[in-house]
Coordinates of C-alpha atoms in Angstrom, one line a residue:
M1 CA 90.4 115.4 50.6
E2 CA 88.0 112.6 51.5
R3 CA 89.4 109.1 52.1
R4 CA 88.1 107.6 48.9
G5 CA 89.5 110.5 46.7
W6 CA 92.8 110.2 48.5
G7 CA 93.0 106.5 47.6
V8 CA 92.3 107.2 44.0
L9 CA 95.0 109.8 43.8
L10 CA 97.5 107.5 45.5
R11 CA 96.8 104.7 43.0
A12 CA 97.2 107.1 40.0
L13 CA 100.5 108.6 41.3
A14 CA 101.8 105.1 42.2
V15 CA 101.4 104.1 38.6
L16 CA 103.4 107.2 37.5
A17 CA 106.1 106.6 40.1
I18 CA 106.7 102.9 39.3
G19 CA 109.5 102.5 36.8
G20 CA 111.5 105.5 38.1
S21 CA 114.6 104.9 40.2
L22 CA 115.2 106.3 43.7
G23 CA 117.7 108.7 42.2
A24 CA 118.0 110.7 39.0
G25 CA 118.5 107.8 36.5
S26 CA 116.2 107.0 33.7
A27 CA 113.9 104.0 33.6
A28 CA 116.0 102.5 30.8
A29 CA 119.2 101.9 32.7
A30 CA 120.2 101.1 36.3
D31 CA 121.9 103.6 38.6
F32 CA 124.9 102.4 40.7
G33 CA 125.8 103.4 44.2
A34 CA 126.8 102.0 47.6
N35 CA 125.0 100.9 50.8
D36 CA 127.3 102.3 53.4
D37 CA 127.0 104.2 56.7
T38 CA 130.6 105.2 56.8
G39 CA 129.8 108.8 56.1
K40 CA 127.4 109.0 58.9
W41 CA 130.2 108.3 61.4
S42 CA 133.0 110.4 59.7
A43 CA 134.4 113.5 61.4
D44 CA 133.5 115.5 58.2
A45 CA 130.0 113.9 58.0
G46 CA 131.2 112.0 54.9
A47 CA 132.2 114.9 52.7
G48 CA 135.4 113.2 51.5
F49 CA 133.8 109.8 51.4
Y50 CA 130.9 110.9 49.3
A51 CA 133.3 112.8 46.9
D52 CA 135.2 109.6 46.3
M53 CA 131.9 107.8 45.5
K54 CA 130.9 110.5 43.1
S55 CA 134.3 110.4 41.3
L56 CA 133.6 106.8 40.3
G57 CA 130.4 107.7 38.6
L58 CA 128.1 106.4 41.4
H59 CA 124.7 108.1 41.8
Q60 CA 123.4 107.3 45.3
V61 CA 124.2 106.2 48.8
V62 CA 121.9 104.0 50.9
V63 CA 121.9 105.0 54.6
T64 CA 120.5 102.8 57.4
V65 CA 117.9 104.3 59.7
R66 CA 116.4 101.8 62.2
W67 CA 113.1 102.1 64.1
Q68 CA 113.0 100.7 67.6
P69 CA 109.6 99.5 68.7
S70 CA 110.3 100.1 72.4
D71 CA 111.1 103.8 71.5
P72 CA 108.5 104.4 68.7
L73 CA 109.1 108.2 68.5
G74 CA 112.9 108.1 68.8
L75 CA 115.5 109.1 66.2
T76 CA 118.7 109.1 68.2
E77 CA 120.8 109.5 65.0
R78 CA 119.1 112.8 64.0
P79 CA 122.2 115.0 64.4
L80 CA 124.3 112.6 62.4
L81 CA 121.7 112.3 59.7
D82 CA 121.3 116.1 59.4
L83 CA 125.0 116.4 58.6
T84 CA 125.5 113.3 56.4
V85 CA 122.4 113.9 54.2
A86 CA 123.6 117.5 53.6
A87 CA 127.2 116.2 52.8
A88 CA 126.0 113.6 50.4
R89 CA 123.7 116.0 48.6
S90 CA 126.5 118.5 48.4
A91 CA 128.7 115.9 46.7
G92 CA 126.0 115.3 44.1
L93 CA 124.7 112.0 45.4
D94 CA 121.1 111.0 46.0
V95 CA 120.3 109.7 49.5
V96 CA 118.2 106.6 50.1
F97 CA 117.0 105.7 53.6
A98 CA 116.9 102.0 54.4
A99 CA 114.3 102.1 57.2
Y100 CA 113.1 99.1 59.1
P101 CA 112.0 97.8 62.6
Y102 CA 114.8 96.5 64.8
P103 CA 115.7 94.6 66.9
P104 CA 113.9 91.3 66.1
R105 CA 113.6 90.3 69.7
E106 CA 111.2 93.3 70.2
L107 CA 109.2 92.2 67.1
E108 CA 109.0 88.7 68.5
A109 CA 107.8 90.1 71.9
G110 CA 104.9 91.9 70.2
L111 CA 106.1 95.4 70.9
A112 CA 105.9 96.7 67.3
R113 CA 102.8 98.2 65.8
P114 CA 102.5 99.0 62.0
E115 CA 100.7 102.3 62.6
A116 CA 103.5 103.5 64.9
F117 CA 106.1 102.5 62.4
G118 CA 104.2 104.4 59.7
A119 CA 103.9 107.5 61.9
W120 CA 107.7 107.4 62.5
L121 CA 108.4 107.1 58.8
S122 CA 106.1 110.0 58.1
E123 CA 108.0 112.2 60.4
L124 CA 111.3 111.0 58.9
A125 CA 110.2 111.9 55.4
Q126 CA 109.0 115.3 56.5
R127 CA 112.2 116.1 58.1
Y128 CA 114.5 115.0 55.2
R129 CA 112.7 116.4 52.2
D130 CA 115.8 115.9 50.1
V131 CA 115.6 112.1 50.6
R132 CA 113.3 110.9 47.7
G133 CA 113.6 107.2 48.2
F134 CA 113.0 104.7 51.1
V135 CA 113.7 101.0 51.3
V136 CA 111.1 99.7 53.8
G137 CA 112.3 96.4 55.3
N138 CA 115.6 94.6 55.6
E139 CA 115.8 90.8 55.1
P140 CA 112.5 89.9 56.9
N141 CA 113.1 86.4 55.6
Q142 CA 116.1 86.1 58.0
P143 CA 115.9 85.6 61.8
A144 CA 118.6 88.2 62.3
F145 CA 116.0 90.8 61.3
W146 CA 112.6 89.3 61.8
R147 CA 111.3 86.7 64.2
P148 CA 109.5 84.3 64.3
Q149 CA 110.0 83.0 60.7
L150 CA 108.3 79.6 60.7
A151 CA 106.2 77.4 63.0
K152 CA 105.6 73.7 62.1
S153 CA 104.5 74.0 58.4
R154 CA 103.4 77.6 58.5
Q155 CA 105.3 80.6 57.2
L156 CA 104.9 83.5 59.7
S157 CA 107.2 86.3 58.9
A158 CA 105.7 87.4 55.6
A159 CA 102.2 87.9 57.0
A160 CA 103.7 89.7 60.0
F161 CA 105.9 92.0 57.9
G162 CA 103.2 92.8 55.3
P163 CA 101.2 95.3 57.5
F164 CA 104.5 97.2 58.2
L165 CA 105.3 97.5 54.5
A166 CA 101.7 98.6 53.8
A167 CA 101.8 101.1 56.7
G168 CA 105.2 102.4 55.4
Y169 CA 103.9 102.8 51.9
D170 CA 100.8 104.7 53.0
A171 CA 102.7 106.9 55.4
L172 CA 105.3 107.9 52.9
K173 CA 102.9 108.5 50.0
G174 CA 100.9 110.6 52.5
V175 CA 103.8 112.9 52.9
D176 CA 104.6 113.1 49.2
P177 CA 103.0 110.8 46.6
T178 CA 106.1 111.2 44.4
L179 CA 108.4 109.5 46.9
T180 CA 109.6 106.1 45.8
V181 CA 108.9 103.3 48.2
V182 CA 110.9 100.1 47.7
G183 CA 109.9 97.1 49.7
V184 CA 111.2 94.1 51.6
G185 CA 115.0 93.9 51.1
L186 CA 115.0 90.2 50.6
S187 CA 117.9 88.0 51.5
P188 CA 119.0 85.6 48.7
R189 CA 118.8 82.5 50.8
G190 CA 116.7 80.7 53.4
N191 CA 116.3 77.1 54.5
D192 CA 112.5 76.8 54.9
R193 CA 113.1 74.4 57.8
P194 CA 111.1 75.2 61.0
Q195 CA 113.1 72.5 62.9
A196 CA 116.5 73.7 61.7
R197 CA 119.1 73.7 64.5
N198 CA 120.0 77.4 63.7
N199 CA 119.1 80.2 61.4
V200 CA 115.4 79.2 60.8
S201 CA 114.8 81.2 57.7
T202 CA 112.6 81.6 54.6
S203 CA 113.8 81.3 51.0
P204 CA 113.1 84.4 48.9
V205 CA 110.7 82.7 46.5
R206 CA 108.6 81.2 49.3
F207 CA 108.7 84.5 51.2
L208 CA 107.2 86.3 48.2
A209 CA 104.6 83.6 47.8
A210 CA 103.6 84.1 51.4
L211 CA 103.6 87.9 51.2
G212 CA 101.3 87.6 48.1
A213 CA 99.0 85.3 49.9
W214 CA 98.7 87.7 52.8
Y215 CA 98.1 90.7 50.4
R216 CA 95.3 88.9 48.6
A217 CA 93.7 87.9 51.8
S218 CA 94.0 91.4 53.3
G219 CA 91.6 92.9 50.8
R220 CA 94.1 95.8 50.2
N221 CA 93.8 97.5 46.8
L222 CA 96.7 99.9 47.0
P223 CA 100.2 98.7 46.2
L224 CA 102.8 97.8 48.8
M225 CA 105.8 99.1 47.0
D226 CA 107.0 100.9 43.8
G227 CA 110.0 98.6 43.6
L228 CA 111.3 95.4 45.1
S229 CA 114.6 95.4 47.1
F230 CA 116.7 92.2 46.7
H231 CA 120.2 91.4 48.1
P232 CA 121.8 89.0 45.6
Y233 CA 124.9 88.1 47.5
P234 CA 126.8 85.0 46.4
N235 CA 126.6 81.8 48.5
R236 CA 130.4 82.1 48.7
A237 CA 132.7 85.0 47.7
T238 CA 134.8 82.5 45.7
D239 CA 131.7 81.8 43.5
A240 CA 131.6 83.1 39.9
L241 CA 128.8 85.5 39.2
S242 CA 127.3 82.8 37.0
K243 CA 126.9 80.2 39.8
G244 CA 123.7 81.5 41.4
Y245 CA 121.5 79.4 43.6
P246 CA 119.2 76.4 43.2
W247 CA 115.4 77.1 43.6
P248 CA 113.9 78.4 45.8
N249 CA 116.8 80.7 46.6
A250 CA 118.2 83.2 44.1
G251 CA 121.3 85.1 43.2
F252 CA 122.1 87.8 40.7
V253 CA 121.9 85.4 37.7
N254 CA 118.6 84.1 39.0
L255 CA 116.7 87.4 38.8
D256 CA 114.2 85.9 36.4
R257 CA 113.3 83.5 39.2
V258 CA 112.6 86.6 41.5
K259 CA 110.5 88.2 38.7
Q260 CA 108.5 85.0 38.4
A261 CA 108.0 84.8 42.1
V262 CA 106.7 88.4 42.1
W263 CA 104.3 87.6 39.2
D264 CA 103.1 84.4 40.9
A265 CA 102.4 86.4 44.1
F266 CA 100.8 89.5 42.8
A267 CA 99.6 89.2 39.2
G268 CA 96.0 90.5 38.9
T269 CA 96.1 92.5 42.1
G270 CA 96.7 96.1 43.0
Q271 CA 100.4 95.4 43.5
P272 CA 102.1 95.8 40.1
T273 CA 104.6 93.2 38.9
T274 CA 107.6 93.8 36.6
L275 CA 105.2 93.5 33.7
E276 CA 103.4 96.6 35.0
G277 CA 106.6 98.6 35.8
L278 CA 107.8 97.3 39.2
R279 CA 111.6 97.5 39.1
L280 CA 114.3 95.7 41.1
Y281 CA 116.6 97.5 43.5
L282 CA 119.7 95.4 44.3
D283 CA 120.4 97.3 47.4
E284 CA 123.1 95.1 48.8
I285 CA 125.6 93.0 46.7
G286 CA 129.2 92.2 47.5
W287 CA 132.0 89.7 47.1
Q288 CA 134.2 89.8 50.2
V289 CA 138.0 89.8 49.6
D290 CA 141.1 88.6 51.4
T291 CA 142.4 91.4 53.7
R292 CA 145.3 89.5 55.4
S293 CA 147.9 91.7 53.6
V294 CA 146.0 94.9 54.5
D295 CA 146.8 96.9 57.7
G296 CA 144.1 98.3 59.8
H297 CA 141.9 95.2 60.3
T298 CA 141.1 93.4 63.5
G299 CA 140.0 89.8 64.1
I300 CA 140.1 86.9 61.6
E301 CA 138.1 86.1 58.5
N302 CA 134.8 84.4 59.3
V303 CA 133.8 83.4 55.8
P304 CA 135.6 82.2 52.6
V305 CA 136.9 85.2 50.7
T306 CA 138.2 85.9 47.2
T307 CA 140.9 87.9 45.5
E308 CA 140.7 91.6 44.6
S309 CA 141.1 90.7 40.9
H310 CA 138.1 88.2 41.0
Q311 CA 136.0 90.9 42.8
A312 CA 136.9 93.4 40.1
E313 CA 135.8 91.0 37.3
V314 CA 132.6 90.2 39.1
Y315 CA 131.6 93.9 39.7
A316 CA 132.4 94.9 36.2
E317 CA 130.1 92.1 34.9
V318 CA 127.4 93.1 37.3
V319 CA 127.5 96.6 35.9
R320 CA 127.3 95.4 32.3
R321 CA 124.5 92.9 33.0
A322 CA 122.4 95.3 35.1
M323 CA 122.6 98.0 32.5
C324 CA 121.1 95.5 30.0
D325 CA 118.2 94.5 32.2
P326 CA 115.4 97.2 32.0
D327 CA 113.8 95.8 35.2
I328 CA 116.8 96.8 37.3
A329 CA 116.6 100.3 38.7
Q330 CA 119.6 100.3 41.1
V331 CA 122.6 98.3 42.2
N332 CA 124.3 99.2 45.4
V333 CA 127.6 97.6 46.6
F334 CA 127.7 96.8 50.3
G335 CA 129.7 98.8 51.3
F336 CA 131.8 101.3 49.5
R337 CA 134.7 101.1 52.1
D338 CA 135.6 98.1 54.1
D339 CA 134.8 97.5 57.8
A340 CA 137.9 97.4 60.0
A341 CA 136.6 94.4 61.9
R342 CA 136.9 91.2 59.8
A343 CA 133.7 90.0 61.6
G344 CA 132.1 92.8 59.5
F345 CA 132.1 93.1 55.8
Q346 CA 135.0 93.6 53.4
A347 CA 133.5 93.9 49.9
G348 CA 134.1 97.5 49.2
L349 CA 135.5 99.4 46.2
Q350 CA 137.9 101.0 48.8
R351 CA 140.1 99.3 51.4
V352 CA 139.7 100.2 55.0
D353 CA 142.3 103.0 54.7
G354 CA 140.4 104.6 51.8
T355 CA 142.7 103.4 49.0
P356 CA 140.9 102.1 45.9
R357 CA 140.8 98.5 44.9
A358 CA 141.0 97.2 41.4
S359 CA 137.2 97.0 41.5
A360 CA 137.0 100.8 41.7
D361 CA 138.6 101.2 38.3
A362 CA 136.6 98.2 36.9
V363 CA 133.3 99.8 38.0
R364 CA 134.2 103.2 36.7
E365 CA 135.3 101.8 33.3
A366 CA 132.2 99.6 33.0
L367 CA 129.9 102.6 33.8
A368 CA 131.6 104.7 31.2
Q369 CA 131.1 102.2 28.4
P370 CA 127.8 101.8 26.6
P371 CA 126.7 98.2 27.2
S372 CA 126.2 95.7 24.3
C373 CA 122.8 94.2 25.1
T374 CA 121.3 91.1 23.5
R375 CA 118.9 90.1 26.3
S376 CA 115.2 89.7 25.4
E377 CA 112.4 91.0 27.6
W378 CA 111.4 88.7 30.4
R379 CA 108.0 87.2 30.3
P380 CA 106.4 85.1 33.0
A381 CA 106.2 81.3 32.7
R382 CA 102.7 79.9 32.5
A383 CA 103.9 76.3 33.1
V384 CA 106.1 74.5 35.6
L385 CA 109.7 75.6 35.3
G386 CA 112.0 73.0 33.9
A387 CA 109.4 70.3 33.7
A388 CA 110.8 67.3 31.8
P389 CA 108.8 64.7 29.9
P390 CA 108.2 61.6 32.2
R391 CA 110.3 58.6 31.8
L392 CA 108.7 55.2 32.2
T393 CA 109.9 51.8 33.5
L394 CA 107.8 48.7 34.0
V395 CA 108.7 46.8 37.2
A396 CA 106.8 43.8 38.4
G397 CA 103.5 44.9 36.7
R398 CA 103.8 48.5 37.9
L399 CA 104.8 51.6 36.0
Q400 CA 107.5 53.6 37.6
V401 CA 107.1 57.2 36.4
Q402 CA 110.2 59.3 36.7
L403 CA 109.6 63.1 37.0
T404 CA 111.8 66.2 37.3
A405 CA 111.3 70.0 37.4
A406 CA 113.3 73.1 38.3
E407 CA 110.9 74.1 41.0
R408 CA 108.8 72.2 43.6
A409 CA 105.6 70.9 42.1
T410 CA 102.8 68.4 42.9
A411 CA 102.3 65.6 40.4
R412 CA 99.1 63.8 39.5
V413 CA 99.8 60.7 37.5
C414 CA 96.9 58.7 35.9
L415 CA 96.5 55.8 33.6
L416 CA 93.3 56.6 31.6
P417 CA 91.6 53.8 29.7
G418 CA 91.9 54.1 25.9
S419 CA 93.3 56.9 23.9
H420 CA 93.3 60.5 25.1
T421 CA 94.3 63.8 23.6
L422 CA 96.0 66.5 25.7
A423 CA 92.7 68.4 26.0
T424 CA 90.7 65.4 27.3
A425 CA 93.5 64.4 29.6
R426 CA 93.7 67.9 31.1
R427 CA 90.0 67.8 31.9
E428 CA 90.4 64.4 33.6
L429 CA 93.4 65.5 35.6
A430 CA 91.9 68.9 36.6
S431 CA 88.9 67.1 38.2
R432 CA 89.0 66.4 41.9
A433 CA 88.5 62.7 41.4
T434 CA 89.2 60.7 38.2
V435 CA 86.8 57.7 38.1
T436 CA 87.8 56.4 34.7
G437 CA 91.3 55.5 35.5
T438 CA 94.0 54.7 38.1
C439 CA 95.8 57.7 39.7
T440 CA 98.4 58.6 42.2
T441 CA 99.8 61.9 43.5
G442 CA 103.1 62.9 45.0
P443 CA 105.6 65.8 45.4
V444 CA 108.3 66.6 42.9
Q445 CA 111.2 68.4 44.7
A446 CA 113.1 71.0 42.7
N447 CA 116.0 69.6 40.7
R448 CA 115.5 66.1 42.1
I449 CA 114.2 62.9 40.5
A450 CA 110.8 61.8 41.8
I451 CA 109.4 58.4 41.1
L452 CA 105.7 57.6 41.4
S453 CA 104.5 54.0 41.0
I454 CA 101.1 53.1 39.6
A455 CA 99.6 49.7 38.8
R456 CA 99.6 48.7 35.1
P457 CA 96.2 47.4 34.1
N458 CA 95.6 45.4 31.0
G459 CA 94.7 46.9 27.7
A460 CA 95.5 50.2 26.0
H461 CA 95.8 53.2 28.3
T462 CA 97.0 56.8 28.2
L463 CA 99.5 57.9 30.8
A464 CA 98.6 61.5 31.8
V465 CA 100.8 63.5 34.1
R466 CA 99.9 66.9 35.5
L467 CA 102.6 69.0 37.4
T468 CA 101.3 72.0 39.3
A469 CA 103.7 74.6 40.6
E470 CA 103.9 75.0 44.4
T471 CA 103.9 78.8 44.3
N472 CA 101.1 79.2 41.7
A473 CA 98.4 76.6 41.2
A474 CA 97.5 78.3 37.8
R475 CA 100.9 77.2 36.4
A476 CA 100.7 73.6 35.3
T477 CA 102.3 71.3 32.8
T478 CA 100.4 68.4 31.4
T479 CA 101.8 65.6 29.2
V480 CA 100.2 62.5 27.7
R481 CA 101.7 59.3 26.4
P482 CA 100.1 56.1 25.1
V483 CA 100.8 52.9 27.1
R484 CA 100.1 49.6 25.4

């Protein structure tokens, strides 16, 4: 088929594929599974491990497969993958490959090429025809997986990662257009601080904004992904599910913020948003528990941990909420069985010895019960999130204008002579220069009070305030108020 015809076919099949899960679940409810490589290293290739997963009602297992830029044709784990994929499929589980470039030092050294990564993914997909879903990328907003992240005021990792995601999408669809390609694997947190003493990282909202900017500038018309992978870990395992994160980070209860970030980044492009069928794959989620009373562990706890009962409550609630959100395709606990080393991760449904936790029964029961859903369909915001009406104070002949919003925005504050309607004020504020009044501009940090000062002239005026969202200049909130 000629290149142009192939592109048309890919776009058509991508539309059909979006909305389906990586496994066998319907578009109306999420599938549940685990992200765990334990089976790959088991003596029986995971046969017993996968049978335990299936017995709880789980549908899929996510298995890690790393691409090393300095060995672009290598697949050293092939013998293990041959056995473990067969074992998981025999147990009735779908297998998902989480495939990404690694280690980050080789990315930083410039050894990685998107086309080489795509060729490797193509071979991987051809060898494992039973694997129908691929997560391309793993926390590229974190320096543990992608470097560099930031330089001065520039965000670097999204534009560097974008070509790899595009190459992966094209390569996998070239093998089979019905494969599901899930992108990114976002970490829930980042500091956005180029000068941070450690862990220079990018928040998920700003990473998506930068990825969207790269995509728009690239001229690409094909999608990057059929679904978005996001890792909504808590900030601390002692946190309730309801706690979440402040903007621009995001947790499980902040998924609307992630959907908004996707819409801000890609609306009107060839990459669908959740309004056009893109779905969320929560490929890693976990509340780590206290293992001091459990034999078989080494080392000491390196993070705050919670109780098994709290973990069970959280996981059951995750199941219930995810089943009521039509935009969620999958939820995968990281991992199903605990790591022996406490420096690893202990958030599984099974302890290190394979015995079930209270969360295993909690998840099984939650999956077996039809959810009671009252949630309305998500729609994108067209204005600045959480923008509050300005508060005014007159101090020494100057107006102090107090502003707040739930996301970072830029404020333009003007005192316009005479009386203005919202429509006329909007026209004035949208112009590059307002000659009929006195204006000032300044930043409004998310969830913080910003105070802008402006001289108070004599006579009747209209205070006009325009807040513009950092991540989408088309989202703005304008307010007017007479000042006499």
